[in-house]
Amino acid sequence: MTAHPPIRLNDLDAQRRRIGDAVDAAVKRVMDHGQFIMGPEVAALETALEAFCDARHVVSCSNGTDALVLALRAKSVGPGDAVIVPSFTFAASAEAVALVSASPVFADIDPGTFNLDPDSVEDAIRTARTAGLRPVAIIAVDLFGQPADYRALTQIAEDQGLWLLADAAQSLGARYHNRPVGSLAPLTTASFFPAKPLGCYGDGGAVLTDDEETATLLRSLRVHGKGDHKYDNVRIGQNARLDTLQAAVLLEKLKVFPEEIEARNQVADRYRLGLSDLVETPSVVEGCQSVWAQYTIRVPDGRRDSLAAHLAAREISTAIYYPKPLHRQKAYENYQMASGGLPASEKAAGEVLSLPMHPYLDVESQDRVLEALRDAMATS
């Protein structure tokens, strides 16, 4: 038995020790006023996020997947359309495309950043057209907290007549060449799942845009296609509202979020210095800042599982994001992919291992992780 407490992948209890009283007070205010659906905290959160993300409009919603679906529906994506998505990501990125009856077409990732490879995106667009589909959009997933290559992807979208959607489920709070996530694409989607860098105590999401007409449409779609009021239904919508209680929690978390981002980067810097001679550590593109939703190393030569087991024996949590790329999964195996294949996605799935990462990971815990990794690599 270890004499030390377990090290969690993400320690929400530590955050709660800091802001628990403020969150409890915010929840009590909602309980007291009783406006549990679309209460005042929802609008307050949207306004706060607009300022934080430098976006003209934030439309909150029920979760990150619904955010993607709402964004696609706002752009009238449907049957016969193709949307380019990375294969190395969580299923929601492609699932949303299928849910609007369009076709995800899978592209490969850049091995260094885990984000979309622009060359593979162009290949996937050609593949879609050859298959008789209409490429209409690119979903850039900011994997593990670092923004994708928006300059290159924006240029491809413009050249090919597509539009760009930023899937910022893991990157809200990051920056790309001095611009915040939320201002990098015509539409950005966010998730407030509890494990995200900015997470609530349940499900939550948002769509960000600078276009007023699109924002108006999104607000209608999230409440059953309402017109002037909820009993005036002008289109087919869905029930995709953010709960007032979750908005209240997020308002309090947003107050400390900039400090937490700085702390995450300090942990990442220390990991990099301690691990760069042992394993392949994640890189951040010059001019960008990550929020380190995960700190993901590469462990080659089939040693990942034994290393993870070694850490587990020392009560240090790890995770594999993601063990199988989407194009290899049963639900998506019949969709198209870039003709050049997806070798970087497949290689990453066999090597990635995410280490504990959160703003409250103290130096002693960091040292335990580093020591355990060194011991594991020495004996493997």
mmCIF file of C-alpha atoms in Angstrom:
data_model
loop_
_atom_site.group_PDB
_atom_site.id
_atom_site.type_symbol
_atom_site.label_atom_id
_atom_site.label_comp_id
_atom_site.label_asym_id
_atom_site.label_seq_id
_atom_site.Cartn_x
_atom_site.Cartn_y
_atom_site.Cartn_z
ATOM 1 C CA MET A 1 0.000 0.000 0.000
ATOM 2 C CA THR A 2 1.263 3.452 -0.878
ATOM 3 C CA ALA A 3 1.653 6.041 1.865
ATOM 4 C CA HIS A 4 0.571 8.756 -0.519
ATOM 5 C CA PRO A 5 -2.978 9.653 -1.578
ATOM 6 C CA PRO A 6 -4.004 8.646 -5.102
ATOM 7 C CA ILE A 7 -3.270 11.136 -7.875
ATOM 8 C CA ARG A 8 -6.338 11.674 -10.004
ATOM 9 C CA LEU A 9 -6.357 12.521 -13.677
ATOM 10 C CA ASN A 10 -8.518 15.567 -12.904
ATOM 11 C CA ASP A 11 -9.199 16.633 -9.321
ATOM 12 C CA LEU A 12 -12.479 18.533 -9.124
ATOM 13 C CA ASP A 13 -12.490 18.211 -5.345
ATOM 14 C CA ALA A 14 -9.416 20.435 -5.155
ATOM 15 C CA GLN A 15 -11.166 23.093 -7.214
ATOM 16 C CA ARG A 16 -14.224 22.799 -5.016
ATOM 17 C CA ARG A 17 -12.158 23.423 -1.913
ATOM 18 C CA ARG A 18 -11.240 26.767 -3.449
ATOM 19 C CA ILE A 19 -14.593 27.970 -4.778
ATOM 20 C CA GLY A 20 -17.105 25.648 -3.153
ATOM 21 C CA ASP A 21 -18.680 28.317 -0.956
ATOM 22 C CA ALA A 22 -19.162 30.662 -3.921
ATOM 23 C CA VAL A 23 -20.676 27.885 -6.027
ATOM 24 C CA ASP A 24 -23.009 26.861 -3.216
ATOM 25 C CA ALA A 25 -24.165 30.456 -2.838
ATOM 26 C CA ALA A 26 -24.762 30.718 -6.586
ATOM 27 C CA VAL A 27 -26.792 27.509 -6.600
ATOM 28 C CA LYS A 28 -28.816 28.729 -3.612
ATOM 29 C CA ARG A 29 -29.677 31.934 -5.486
ATOM 30 C CA VAL A 30 -31.141 29.837 -8.274
ATOM 31 C CA MET A 31 -33.021 27.681 -5.807
ATOM 32 C CA ASP A 32 -34.425 30.818 -4.197
ATOM 33 C CA HIS A 33 -35.618 32.533 -7.386
ATOM 34 C CA GLY A 34 -36.834 29.262 -8.919
ATOM 35 C CA GLN A 35 -36.182 30.117 -12.588
ATOM 36 C CA PHE A 36 -34.604 26.773 -13.376
ATOM 37 C CA ILE A 37 -35.066 27.014 -17.156
ATOM 38 C CA MET A 38 -33.524 30.013 -18.972
ATOM 39 C CA GLY A 39 -33.142 31.946 -15.725
ATOM 40 C CA PRO A 40 -31.084 35.148 -15.465
ATOM 41 C CA GLU A 41 -27.812 33.284 -14.915
ATOM 42 C CA VAL A 42 -28.027 31.858 -18.439
ATOM 43 C CA ALA A 43 -27.978 35.291 -20.059
ATOM 44 C CA ALA A 44 -25.303 36.456 -17.605
ATOM 45 C CA LEU A 45 -23.081 33.510 -18.540
ATOM 46 C CA GLU A 46 -23.523 34.159 -22.255
ATOM 47 C CA THR A 47 -22.531 37.802 -21.775
ATOM 48 C CA ALA A 48 -19.484 36.839 -19.707
ATOM 49 C CA LEU A 49 -18.346 34.299 -22.297
ATOM 50 C CA GLU A 50 -18.792 36.819 -25.106
ATOM 51 C CA ALA A 51 -16.295 39.078 -23.351
ATOM 52 C CA PHE A 52 -13.935 36.231 -22.453
ATOM 53 C CA CYS A 53 -13.867 34.730 -25.958
ATOM 54 C CA ASP A 54 -14.129 37.975 -27.952
ATOM 55 C CA ALA A 55 -17.273 36.683 -29.657
ATOM 56 C CA ARG A 56 -20.273 38.843 -30.502
ATOM 57 C CA HIS A 57 -22.791 36.121 -29.681
ATOM 58 C CA VAL A 58 -22.735 33.125 -27.335
ATOM 59 C CA VAL A 59 -25.741 30.796 -27.461
ATOM 60 C CA SER A 60 -25.604 28.366 -24.559
ATOM 61 C CA CYS A 61 -27.072 24.883 -24.899
ATOM 62 C CA SER A 62 -27.482 21.518 -23.242
ATOM 63 C CA ASN A 63 -24.147 19.847 -24.089
ATOM 64 C CA GLY A 64 -21.240 19.855 -26.505
ATOM 65 C CA THR A 65 -22.799 17.364 -28.906
ATOM 66 C CA ASP A 66 -25.974 19.429 -29.196
ATOM 67 C CA ALA A 67 -23.765 22.457 -29.807
ATOM 68 C CA LEU A 68 -22.284 20.710 -32.851
ATOM 69 C CA VAL A 69 -25.714 19.615 -34.083
ATOM 70 C CA LEU A 70 -27.128 23.130 -33.653
ATOM 71 C CA ALA A 71 -24.216 24.642 -35.568
ATOM 72 C CA LEU A 72 -24.629 22.189 -38.444
ATOM 73 C CA ARG A 73 -28.385 22.725 -38.524
ATOM 74 C CA ALA A 74 -27.921 26.494 -38.540
ATOM 75 C CA LYS A 75 -25.899 26.023 -41.730
ATOM 76 C CA SER A 76 -28.545 23.689 -43.226
ATOM 77 C CA VAL A 77 -26.151 20.738 -43.461
ATOM 78 C CA GLY A 78 -28.013 17.609 -44.471
ATOM 79 C CA PRO A 79 -28.281 14.600 -46.812
ATOM 80 C CA GLY A 80 -25.674 14.478 -49.569
ATOM 81 C CA ASP A 81 -23.365 16.885 -47.745
ATOM 82 C CA ALA A 82 -19.899 15.915 -46.570
ATOM 83 C CA VAL A 83 -18.145 17.356 -43.526
ATOM 84 C CA ILE A 84 -14.414 16.784 -43.068
ATOM 85 C CA VAL A 85 -13.543 15.648 -39.537
ATOM 86 C CA PRO A 86 -10.447 14.168 -37.893
ATOM 87 C CA SER A 87 -10.566 10.458 -37.157
ATOM 88 C CA PHE A 88 -8.509 10.852 -33.987
ATOM 89 C CA THR A 89 -11.096 12.507 -31.755
ATOM 90 C CA PHE A 90 -14.099 11.723 -29.582
ATOM 91 C CA ALA A 91 -17.092 10.283 -31.435
ATOM 92 C CA ALA A 92 -19.250 13.399 -30.966
ATOM 93 C CA SER A 93 -17.367 15.285 -33.687
ATOM 94 C CA ALA A 94 -18.474 12.797 -36.347
ATOM 95 C CA GLU A 95 -21.685 11.756 -34.607
ATOM 96 C CA ALA A 96 -23.147 15.244 -34.965
ATOM 97 C CA VAL A 97 -22.594 15.104 -38.725
ATOM 98 C CA ALA A 98 -24.387 11.768 -38.982
ATOM 99 C CA LEU A 99 -27.224 13.026 -36.779
ATOM 100 C CA VAL A 100 -28.096 15.690 -39.376
ATOM 101 C CA SER A 101 -28.028 12.965 -42.071
ATOM 102 C CA ALA A 102 -24.790 14.215 -43.626
ATOM 103 C CA SER A 103 -21.598 12.181 -44.120
ATOM 104 C CA PRO A 104 -18.434 12.571 -42.074
ATOM 105 C CA VAL A 105 -15.323 12.140 -44.202
ATOM 106 C CA PHE A 106 -12.253 11.383 -42.111
ATOM 107 C CA ALA A 107 -8.925 13.172 -42.401
ATOM 108 C CA ASP A 108 -5.622 12.476 -40.669
ATOM 109 C CA ILE A 109 -3.860 14.427 -37.935
ATOM 110 C CA ASP A 110 -0.509 16.132 -37.614
ATOM 111 C CA PRO A 111 1.617 13.797 -35.446
ATOM 112 C CA GLY A 112 3.067 16.658 -33.413
ATOM 113 C CA THR A 113 -0.123 18.460 -32.430
ATOM 114 C CA PHE A 114 -2.802 15.737 -32.815
ATOM 115 C CA ASN A 115 -4.851 18.303 -34.768
ATOM 116 C CA LEU A 116 -6.059 18.156 -38.374
ATOM 117 C CA ASP A 117 -3.366 17.816 -41.044
ATOM 118 C CA PRO A 118 -4.238 20.418 -43.726
ATOM 119 C CA ASP A 119 -2.836 18.216 -46.527
ATOM 120 C CA SER A 120 -5.053 15.333 -45.452
ATOM 121 C CA VAL A 121 -8.035 17.705 -45.305
ATOM 122 C CA GLU A 122 -7.518 18.582 -48.966
ATOM 123 C CA ASP A 123 -7.220 14.882 -49.757
ATOM 124 C CA ALA A 124 -10.473 14.182 -47.886
ATOM 125 C CA ILE A 125 -12.269 16.925 -49.825
ATOM 126 C CA ARG A 126 -11.208 15.311 -53.093
ATOM 127 C CA THR A 127 -12.297 11.918 -51.788
ATOM 128 C CA ALA A 128 -15.737 13.270 -50.890
ATOM 129 C CA ARG A 129 -16.273 14.734 -54.346
ATOM 130 C CA THR A 130 -15.122 11.544 -56.028
ATOM 131 C CA ALA A 131 -17.705 9.671 -53.957
ATOM 132 C CA GLY A 132 -20.458 11.980 -55.207
ATOM 133 C CA LEU A 133 -20.806 13.962 -51.996
ATOM 134 C CA ARG A 134 -20.921 17.758 -51.586
ATOM 135 C CA PRO A 135 -18.158 18.920 -49.236
ATOM 136 C CA VAL A 136 -19.606 21.842 -47.266
ATOM 137 C CA ALA A 137 -17.619 22.174 -44.036
ATOM 138 C CA ILE A 138 -14.507 21.323 -42.033
ATOM 139 C CA ILE A 139 -14.698 20.580 -38.308
ATOM 140 C CA ALA A 140 -11.380 21.514 -36.723
ATOM 141 C CA VAL A 141 -11.082 19.744 -33.373
ATOM 142 C CA ASP A 142 -8.700 21.478 -30.957
ATOM 143 C CA LEU A 143 -7.524 18.248 -29.420
ATOM 144 C CA PHE A 144 -6.133 18.174 -25.883
ATOM 145 C CA GLY A 145 -6.489 21.968 -25.559
ATOM 146 C CA GLN A 146 -4.356 23.364 -28.396
ATOM 147 C CA PRO A 147 -5.984 25.258 -31.274
ATOM 148 C CA ALA A 148 -5.772 23.677 -34.717
ATOM 149 C CA ASP A 149 -3.942 25.301 -37.642
ATOM 150 C CA TYR A 150 -6.660 27.886 -38.330
ATOM 151 C CA ARG A 151 -4.665 29.900 -40.838
ATOM 152 C CA ALA A 152 -4.172 26.908 -43.112
ATOM 153 C CA LEU A 153 -7.673 25.522 -42.559
ATOM 154 C CA THR A 154 -9.334 28.886 -43.169
ATOM 155 C CA GLN A 155 -7.445 29.211 -46.449
ATOM 156 C CA ILE A 156 -8.512 25.723 -47.546
ATOM 157 C CA ALA A 157 -12.122 26.468 -46.653
ATOM 158 C CA GLU A 158 -12.060 29.706 -48.635
ATOM 159 C CA ASP A 159 -10.357 28.115 -51.642
ATOM 160 C CA GLN A 160 -12.757 25.150 -51.687
ATOM 161 C CA GLY A 161 -15.969 27.048 -50.929
ATOM 162 C CA LEU A 162 -16.465 25.419 -47.522
ATOM 163 C CA TRP A 163 -17.067 26.890 -44.088
ATOM 164 C CA LEU A 164 -15.076 26.168 -40.955
ATOM 165 C CA LEU A 165 -16.372 25.050 -37.560
ATOM 166 C CA ALA A 166 -14.077 25.077 -34.531
ATOM 167 C CA ASP A 167 -14.811 22.202 -32.152
ATOM 168 C CA ALA A 168 -13.431 23.789 -28.996
ATOM 169 C CA ALA A 169 -14.759 21.207 -26.542
ATOM 170 C CA GLN A 170 -11.233 20.887 -25.112
ATOM 171 C CA SER A 171 -9.732 24.285 -25.916
ATOM 172 C CA LEU A 172 -11.929 27.081 -24.572
ATOM 173 C CA GLY A 173 -9.535 29.575 -23.010
ATOM 174 C CA ALA A 174 -6.654 28.806 -25.394
ATOM 175 C CA ARG A 175 -5.185 31.356 -27.788
ATOM 176 C CA TYR A 176 -3.988 31.278 -31.389
ATOM 177 C CA HIS A 177 -1.627 34.100 -32.421
ATOM 178 C CA ASN A 178 -3.052 36.425 -29.762
ATOM 179 C CA ARG A 179 -6.658 35.591 -30.629
ATOM 180 C CA PRO A 180 -8.854 33.684 -28.185
ATOM 181 C CA VAL A 181 -10.630 30.470 -29.094
ATOM 182 C CA GLY A 182 -14.150 31.522 -29.997
ATOM 183 C CA SER A 183 -12.968 34.126 -32.487
ATOM 184 C CA LEU A 184 -11.058 31.857 -34.901
ATOM 185 C CA ALA A 185 -13.870 30.465 -37.078
ATOM 186 C CA PRO A 186 -17.352 31.526 -38.234
ATOM 187 C CA LEU A 187 -18.801 29.057 -35.715
ATOM 188 C CA THR A 188 -17.241 27.620 -32.565
ATOM 189 C CA THR A 189 -18.735 24.984 -30.300
ATOM 190 C CA ALA A 190 -17.902 24.417 -26.643
ATOM 191 C CA SER A 191 -18.556 21.700 -24.088
ATOM 192 C CA PHE A 192 -18.877 22.241 -20.353
ATOM 193 C CA PHE A 193 -18.736 18.563 -19.422
ATOM 194 C CA PRO A 194 -17.295 18.361 -15.866
ATOM 195 C CA ALA A 195 -13.877 17.100 -17.000
ATOM 196 C CA LYS A 196 -13.310 19.999 -19.417
ATOM 197 C CA PRO A 197 -11.000 22.858 -18.391
ATOM 198 C CA LEU A 198 -14.136 24.968 -17.912
ATOM 199 C CA GLY A 199 -16.729 22.465 -16.773
ATOM 200 C CA CYS A 200 -20.017 22.568 -14.921
ATOM 201 C CA TYR A 201 -21.565 20.000 -12.564
ATOM 202 C CA GLY A 202 -23.450 18.194 -15.310
ATOM 203 C CA ASP A 203 -23.807 18.665 -19.050
ATOM 204 C CA GLY A 204 -23.569 21.986 -20.840
ATOM 205 C CA GLY A 205 -22.394 23.553 -24.084
ATOM 206 C CA ALA A 206 -22.446 26.646 -26.267
ATOM 207 C CA VAL A 207 -22.164 27.887 -29.839
ATOM 208 C CA LEU A 208 -20.195 31.067 -30.507
ATOM 209 C CA THR A 209 -20.522 33.248 -33.595
ATOM 210 C CA ASP A 210 -20.108 36.835 -34.734
ATOM 211 C CA ASP A 211 -23.069 36.594 -37.117
ATOM 212 C CA GLU A 212 -26.277 37.988 -35.643
ATOM 213 C CA GLU A 213 -28.599 36.176 -38.042
ATOM 214 C CA THR A 214 -26.969 32.838 -37.220
ATOM 215 C CA ALA A 215 -27.219 33.555 -33.485
ATOM 216 C CA THR A 216 -30.928 34.333 -33.817
ATOM 217 C CA LEU A 217 -31.454 31.056 -35.673
ATOM 218 C CA LEU A 218 -29.497 29.120 -33.025
ATOM 219 C CA ARG A 219 -31.643 30.592 -30.239
ATOM 220 C CA SER A 220 -34.737 29.424 -32.077
ATOM 221 C CA LEU A 221 -33.386 25.939 -32.772
ATOM 222 C CA ARG A 222 -32.404 25.301 -29.149
ATOM 223 C CA VAL A 223 -35.989 25.943 -27.945
ATOM 224 C CA HIS A 224 -38.113 23.776 -30.253
ATOM 225 C CA GLY A 225 -37.835 26.148 -33.216
ATOM 226 C CA LYS A 226 -39.592 29.007 -31.441
ATOM 227 C CA GLY A 227 -40.509 32.285 -33.114
ATOM 228 C CA ASP A 228 -41.672 35.230 -31.013
ATOM 229 C CA HIS A 229 -42.310 32.902 -28.076
ATOM 230 C CA LYS A 230 -42.077 29.208 -27.242
ATOM 231 C CA TYR A 231 -45.621 28.457 -28.443
ATOM 232 C CA ASP A 232 -44.917 30.071 -31.823
ATOM 233 C CA ASN A 233 -43.013 27.330 -33.661
ATOM 234 C CA VAL A 234 -41.589 28.591 -36.934
ATOM 235 C CA ARG A 235 -39.219 25.662 -37.644
ATOM 236 C CA ILE A 236 -38.387 22.183 -36.403
ATOM 237 C CA GLY A 237 -36.068 22.660 -33.452
ATOM 238 C CA GLN A 238 -34.935 20.658 -30.459
ATOM 239 C CA ASN A 239 -34.825 20.854 -26.682
ATOM 240 C CA ALA A 240 -31.260 22.018 -26.141
ATOM 241 C CA ARG A 241 -31.324 24.612 -23.364
ATOM 242 C CA LEU A 242 -28.656 25.030 -20.697
ATOM 243 C CA ASP A 243 -29.999 24.589 -17.166
ATOM 244 C CA THR A 244 -29.883 27.695 -15.007
ATOM 245 C CA LEU A 245 -28.128 25.778 -12.218
ATOM 246 C CA GLN A 246 -25.281 24.852 -14.558
ATOM 247 C CA ALA A 247 -24.985 28.442 -15.743
ATOM 248 C CA ALA A 248 -24.684 29.573 -12.132
ATOM 249 C CA VAL A 249 -21.865 27.079 -11.521
ATOM 250 C CA LEU A 250 -20.035 28.155 -14.681
ATOM 251 C CA LEU A 251 -20.230 31.839 -13.765
ATOM 252 C CA GLU A 252 -18.298 31.130 -10.580
ATOM 253 C CA LYS A 253 -15.798 28.860 -12.325
ATOM 254 C CA LEU A 254 -15.196 31.439 -15.045
ATOM 255 C CA LYS A 255 -14.001 33.925 -12.399
ATOM 256 C CA VAL A 256 -10.981 31.747 -11.545
ATOM 257 C CA PHE A 257 -10.501 30.255 -15.019
ATOM 258 C CA PRO A 258 -7.665 32.591 -16.164
ATOM 259 C CA GLU A 259 -5.636 31.672 -13.065
ATOM 260 C CA GLU A 260 -6.347 28.000 -13.660
ATOM 261 C CA ILE A 261 -5.136 28.242 -17.263
ATOM 262 C CA GLU A 262 -1.871 29.740 -16.047
ATOM 263 C CA ALA A 263 -1.510 26.955 -13.473
ATOM 264 C CA ARG A 264 -2.158 24.278 -16.120
ATOM 265 C CA ASN A 265 0.619 25.724 -18.258
ATOM 266 C CA GLN A 266 3.000 25.702 -15.300
ATOM 267 C CA VAL A 267 2.295 22.002 -14.756
ATOM 268 C CA ALA A 268 2.787 21.323 -18.472
ATOM 269 C CA ASP A 269 6.129 23.163 -18.474
ATOM 270 C CA ARG A 270 7.359 21.133 -15.524
ATOM 271 C CA TYR A 271 6.255 17.883 -17.138
ATOM 272 C CA ARG A 272 8.073 18.830 -20.336
ATOM 273 C CA LEU A 273 11.317 19.582 -18.513
ATOM 274 C CA GLY A 274 11.105 16.348 -16.543
ATOM 275 C CA LEU A 275 10.057 14.017 -19.349
ATOM 276 C CA SER A 276 11.537 15.256 -22.616
ATOM 277 C CA ASP A 277 14.500 12.862 -22.366
ATOM 278 C CA LEU A 278 12.231 9.876 -21.631
ATOM 279 C CA VAL A 279 9.182 10.059 -23.897
ATOM 280 C CA GLU A 280 7.764 12.183 -26.684
ATOM 281 C CA THR A 281 6.079 15.092 -24.938
ATOM 282 C CA PRO A 282 3.350 17.215 -26.563
ATOM 283 C CA SER A 283 4.410 20.305 -28.469
ATOM 284 C CA VAL A 284 2.701 23.677 -28.684
ATOM 285 C CA VAL A 285 2.959 25.580 -31.957
ATOM 286 C CA GLU A 286 4.800 28.897 -31.750
ATOM 287 C CA GLY A 287 2.360 31.741 -31.138
ATOM 288 C CA CYS A 288 -0.250 29.487 -29.524
ATOM 289 C CA GLN A 289 -1.293 28.727 -25.972
ATOM 290 C CA SER A 290 -2.907 25.480 -24.869
ATOM 291 C CA VAL A 291 -5.286 25.042 -21.944
ATOM 292 C CA TRP A 292 -4.026 21.464 -21.510
ATOM 293 C CA ALA A 293 -7.328 19.666 -21.280
ATOM 294 C CA GLN A 294 -5.066 16.625 -21.223
ATOM 295 C CA TYR A 295 -1.307 16.203 -21.052
ATOM 296 C CA THR A 296 -0.695 13.427 -23.543
ATOM 297 C CA ILE A 297 2.661 11.757 -24.084
ATOM 298 C CA ARG A 298 3.608 9.117 -26.653
ATOM 299 C CA VAL A 299 4.962 5.765 -25.502
ATOM 300 C CA PRO A 300 6.270 3.777 -28.516
ATOM 301 C CA ASP A 301 7.342 0.171 -29.005
ATOM 302 C CA GLY A 302 4.330 -1.368 -27.293
ATOM 303 C CA ARG A 303 5.379 -0.192 -23.816
ATOM 304 C CA ARG A 304 2.345 1.978 -23.092
ATOM 305 C CA ASP A 305 0.227 -0.589 -21.273
ATOM 306 C CA SER A 306 3.040 -1.717 -18.979
ATOM 307 C CA LEU A 307 3.888 1.894 -18.177
ATOM 308 C CA ALA A 308 0.242 2.654 -17.370
ATOM 309 C CA ALA A 309 0.112 -0.439 -15.143
ATOM 310 C CA HIS A 310 3.256 0.686 -13.342
ATOM 311 C CA LEU A 311 1.687 4.067 -12.621
ATOM 312 C CA ALA A 312 -1.580 2.473 -11.537
ATOM 313 C CA ALA A 313 0.338 0.358 -9.004
ATOM 314 C CA ARG A 314 1.509 3.640 -7.509
ATOM 315 C CA GLU A 315 -2.069 4.964 -7.529
ATOM 316 C CA ILE A 316 -1.412 7.437 -10.318
ATOM 317 C CA SER A 317 -4.296 7.656 -12.772
ATOM 318 C CA THR A 318 -3.789 7.689 -16.532
ATOM 319 C CA ALA A 319 -6.113 7.471 -19.528
ATOM 320 C CA ILE A 320 -5.964 6.705 -23.233
ATOM 321 C CA TYR A 321 -7.570 9.353 -25.437
ATOM 322 C CA TYR A 322 -8.298 7.623 -27.836
ATOM 323 C CA PRO A 323 -7.669 3.866 -28.113
ATOM 324 C CA LYS A 324 -9.299 3.478 -31.537
ATOM 325 C CA PRO A 325 -9.668 6.111 -34.285
ATOM 326 C CA LEU A 326 -13.188 6.673 -35.526
ATOM 327 C CA HIS A 327 -12.675 5.180 -38.981
ATOM 328 C CA ARG A 328 -11.888 1.852 -37.259
ATOM 329 C CA GLN A 329 -15.052 1.860 -35.160
ATOM 330 C CA LYS A 330 -18.131 -0.095 -36.181
ATOM 331 C CA ALA A 331 -20.459 2.922 -36.226
ATOM 332 C CA TYR A 332 -18.235 4.798 -38.705
ATOM 333 C CA GLU A 333 -16.471 2.103 -40.717
ATOM 334 C CA ASN A 334 -18.645 2.659 -43.812
ATOM 335 C CA TYR A 335 -17.872 6.363 -44.168
ATOM 336 C CA GLN A 336 -15.233 7.749 -46.516
ATOM 337 C CA MET A 337 -11.719 8.743 -45.511
ATOM 338 C CA ALA A 338 -8.814 10.523 -47.187
ATOM 339 C CA SER A 339 -7.405 8.375 -49.990
ATOM 340 C CA GLY A 340 -3.921 8.551 -48.518
ATOM 341 C CA GLY A 341 -5.106 6.721 -45.434
ATOM 342 C CA LEU A 342 -4.879 7.828 -41.808
ATOM 343 C CA PRO A 343 -1.536 6.454 -40.603
ATOM 344 C CA ALA A 344 -0.865 9.208 -38.049
ATOM 345 C CA SER A 345 -4.241 8.625 -36.387
ATOM 346 C CA GLU A 346 -3.652 4.876 -36.163
ATOM 347 C CA LYS A 347 -0.140 5.302 -34.791
ATOM 348 C CA ALA A 348 -1.297 7.803 -32.183
ATOM 349 C CA ALA A 349 -4.046 5.461 -30.977
ATOM 350 C CA GLY A 350 -1.402 2.864 -30.165
ATOM 351 C CA GLU A 351 0.961 5.213 -28.339
ATOM 352 C CA VAL A 352 -0.883 7.998 -26.497
ATOM 353 C CA LEU A 353 -1.138 8.123 -22.723
ATOM 354 C CA SER A 354 -2.604 11.042 -20.776
ATOM 355 C CA LEU A 355 -1.123 11.920 -17.396
ATOM 356 C CA PRO A 356 -2.739 13.717 -14.449
ATOM 357 C CA MET A 357 -3.379 17.330 -15.405
ATOM 358 C CA HIS A 358 -5.326 19.980 -13.539
ATOM 359 C CA PRO A 359 -4.642 23.419 -12.026
ATOM 360 C CA TYR A 360 -4.336 22.088 -8.476
ATOM 361 C CA LEU A 361 -1.704 19.424 -9.129
ATOM 362 C CA ASP A 362 0.925 20.403 -6.569
ATOM 363 C CA VAL A 363 4.676 20.070 -7.020
ATOM 364 C CA GLU A 364 4.879 17.021 -4.752
ATOM 365 C CA SER A 365 2.314 15.199 -6.887
ATOM 366 C CA GLN A 366 4.072 16.252 -10.069
ATOM 367 C CA ASP A 367 7.313 14.847 -8.703
ATOM 368 C CA ARG A 368 5.593 11.550 -7.896
ATOM 369 C CA VAL A 369 4.370 11.300 -11.489
ATOM 370 C CA LEU A 370 7.809 12.107 -12.886
ATOM 371 C CA GLU A 371 9.566 9.660 -10.557
ATOM 372 C CA ALA A 372 7.110 6.880 -11.349
ATOM 373 C CA LEU A 373 7.547 7.427 -15.081
ATOM 374 C CA ARG A 374 11.324 7.344 -14.784
ATOM 375 C CA ASP A 375 11.193 4.115 -12.797
ATOM 376 C CA ALA A 376 8.787 2.568 -15.289
ATOM 377 C CA MET A 377 10.858 3.508 -18.310
ATOM 378 C CA ALA A 378 14.012 2.165 -16.638
ATOM 379 C CA THR A 379 12.465 -1.249 -15.998
ATOM 380 C CA SER A 380 10.447 -1.671 -19.227
#
